[in-house]
Amino acid sequence: MEEKKFDPNSLIGFALIFGILIWIMYQNKPDEAKIAAEKAQKELVAKEIIKTEEVAKTITSVAVTPGDSLQVAQLQKSLGSFAFSATLPSAKEDFTTIENELVSLKIANKGGYIVEATLKNFERFKKGSGELVKLIQDNNSSLNIQLFTKDNHTLNTKDLFFEPTLTKNGDDQILSMRLKSADNAYLEYKYVLKADNYMLDFEIQTQGLSNALVTSKPLELQWDLKTYANEKSITYENRYAEMYFEYEDEKTDYLGQGTDKTDNPEKVSYIAFKQHFFSSILLSNEPFSKAELYSNNLVIDQDVDTTFTKQFKAQVPLAFKNGEIDQKMNWYFGPTDYTLLKSYDKNLEAIVPLGWGIFGWINRHAFIPLYGLLSAFMEHGWAIILFTILIKLLMSPITYKSFLSQAKMKVLKPEIAELGEKFKKDPMKKQQETMKLYNKAGVNPMAGCIPGLLQMPVFYALFQFFPSAIGLRQKPFLWADDLSSFDSVYELPFRIPAYGNHISLFPILASIAIFFYMKLTTGDQQMAAPAQEGMPDMAKMMKIMIYVSPLMMLFFFNSYASGLSLYYFISNLISIGLLLVIKNYIVDEDKIHAQIQENKKKEPKKPSKFQQKLQDVMEQQEANKAQQKKK
């Protein structure tokens, strides 16, 4: 074995590599002096921030004594041209209240905005608790404008003190809140509250601030609101809490449910923070050129998140004109009542979700006027019952047509079964002969489906109507203490997924009624249906639906408005009664059979365009099939 020898070249190579590494490490070594300087600079900045915050805190807590040069100097440093505002007697934590028969509004000196909005005629949760609905309280809302001054200060109006001046003009209360930079230079919020009205005038204007503010770009008005839960079921309430807005000449839209929803519409006329039965709305006489809107769901766990439902934020520009701002607006703090909102003639009723197209039309022009008339003369529970009876009577001709069609199909079933046996090996021919039999007997097989389709718009419209009917709120009926919420008769010690932690009685009654209604109608449909391939499976499916549909009703409506469940209960009871009357006293199957036999003797009616087209398609398919067999 050859002995290894010392290689000086390797030693030199390792030495060079080591030296290069040392050099690299040295070059990347932190500059301690530089680090120390940066650290000192950061500490200095932090101290200045703390100092500024302390000064600001002082500004927001005490008024400046006239002639106190030290305080004036501090204010001048922190507030620049708006230091004058903190030297006034109003520079303290104080409030001014304006109110009428409907609403009470508390406006703070600090920030100049509404810090409490109370609706005098509405109570939270259970009626009789004495706790009024407050849309704004305990810092859940803010209104702010960020000011950029020419002396390089950035100020937020929500942190500064306004000077209040309250006057009256007849029954109108006029509150002027001014943020002053001098006696005749100010930013003003002007509130005008009229008697017996939820709507107040609101104006933002400036005077003499062109020398103090940067006017090359608009000011940004920021409005935030965390909506309080005011109803018994926070989950149900949250489902209908939305941010609506009108833009581009009476187009309305909403942000939708979920987290971190945003939109940036243009030409915005109003922004509505809707809390199911109550709304806070900002309107502008001259539409905002644009808006930045944000909505966030705050109910993640309904057992824990029980205070707030949504976080709403809106930011809109206030444009300068000739160096000043004069933006005329309105505030609305009140119920989400379709009739009341419509009375303002500002398209505010569009925030009430009545459904689109034909569904909304039915609600606006039929159900709202009819129910409003009934509820004006009787308690709401009885109004719902009479309302249901009237609707079912109006729909009874459709119910009759549907049952009559089923009876005709039942009479024809033996003959259809014969055709099925005769053309058992030729399904296409069987269908053709069946269609000829229908035409000859004067029976339309689609007549049983069309009435059901005609009832669907009414069904969906009612599904939208009841959750939007604020008149049901806290109105009792029988065991239900609030027709706008669930009618709990027993609280469970645990929560069942998709059902809840309570048992509501009206959904149980509605489910039982649906079960017997489906049992009755499904049996007739099965007897009337012709025997065809695959029908055993269809029959099995229909039998399953008899049990599944009531169960779905039971789970789905357990936390819904008891007024809606009451409607479905009464509606299905009436439907059962109508069907029994029609079946036993109106429709005579023997007469129907005799009439069909008479129709057969007559010349067959000319088939409709749809029937003719269907027959042509079937004949073409038969011809193609025959052609393929020849090949």
Short mmCIF file of N, CA and C in Angstrom, two decimals, residues 45 112 145 328 529 560 592:
data_model
loop_
_atom_site.label_atom_id
_atom_site.label_comp_id
_atom_site.label_asym_id
_atom_site.label_seq_id
_atom_site.Cartn_x
_atom_site.Cartn_y
_atom_site.Cartn_z
N VAL A 45 -38.49 58.61 17.62
CA VAL A 45 -39.79 58.69 16.96
C VAL A 45 -40.89 58.17 17.89
N GLY A 112 -68.48 65.32 17.06
CA GLY A 112 -69.64 65.99 16.49
C GLY A 112 -70.67 65.05 15.88
N ILE A 145 -63.97 62.40 9.37
CA ILE A 145 -63.38 62.99 8.17
C ILE A 145 -61.91 63.24 8.47
N LYS A 328 -75.41 68.35 1.15
CA LYS A 328 -76.70 68.20 1.81
C LYS A 328 -77.12 66.74 1.77
N ALA A 529 -101.81 7.83 -12.22
CA ALA A 529 -100.65 7.68 -13.10
C ALA A 529 -100.74 6.38 -13.89
N TYR A 560 -87.48 29.74 12.34
CA TYR A 560 -88.05 30.79 11.51
C TYR A 560 -89.20 31.49 12.24
N ILE A 592 -117.46 12.02 -15.15
CA ILE A 592 -116.25 12.28 -15.93
C ILE A 592 -116.04 11.17 -16.96
#
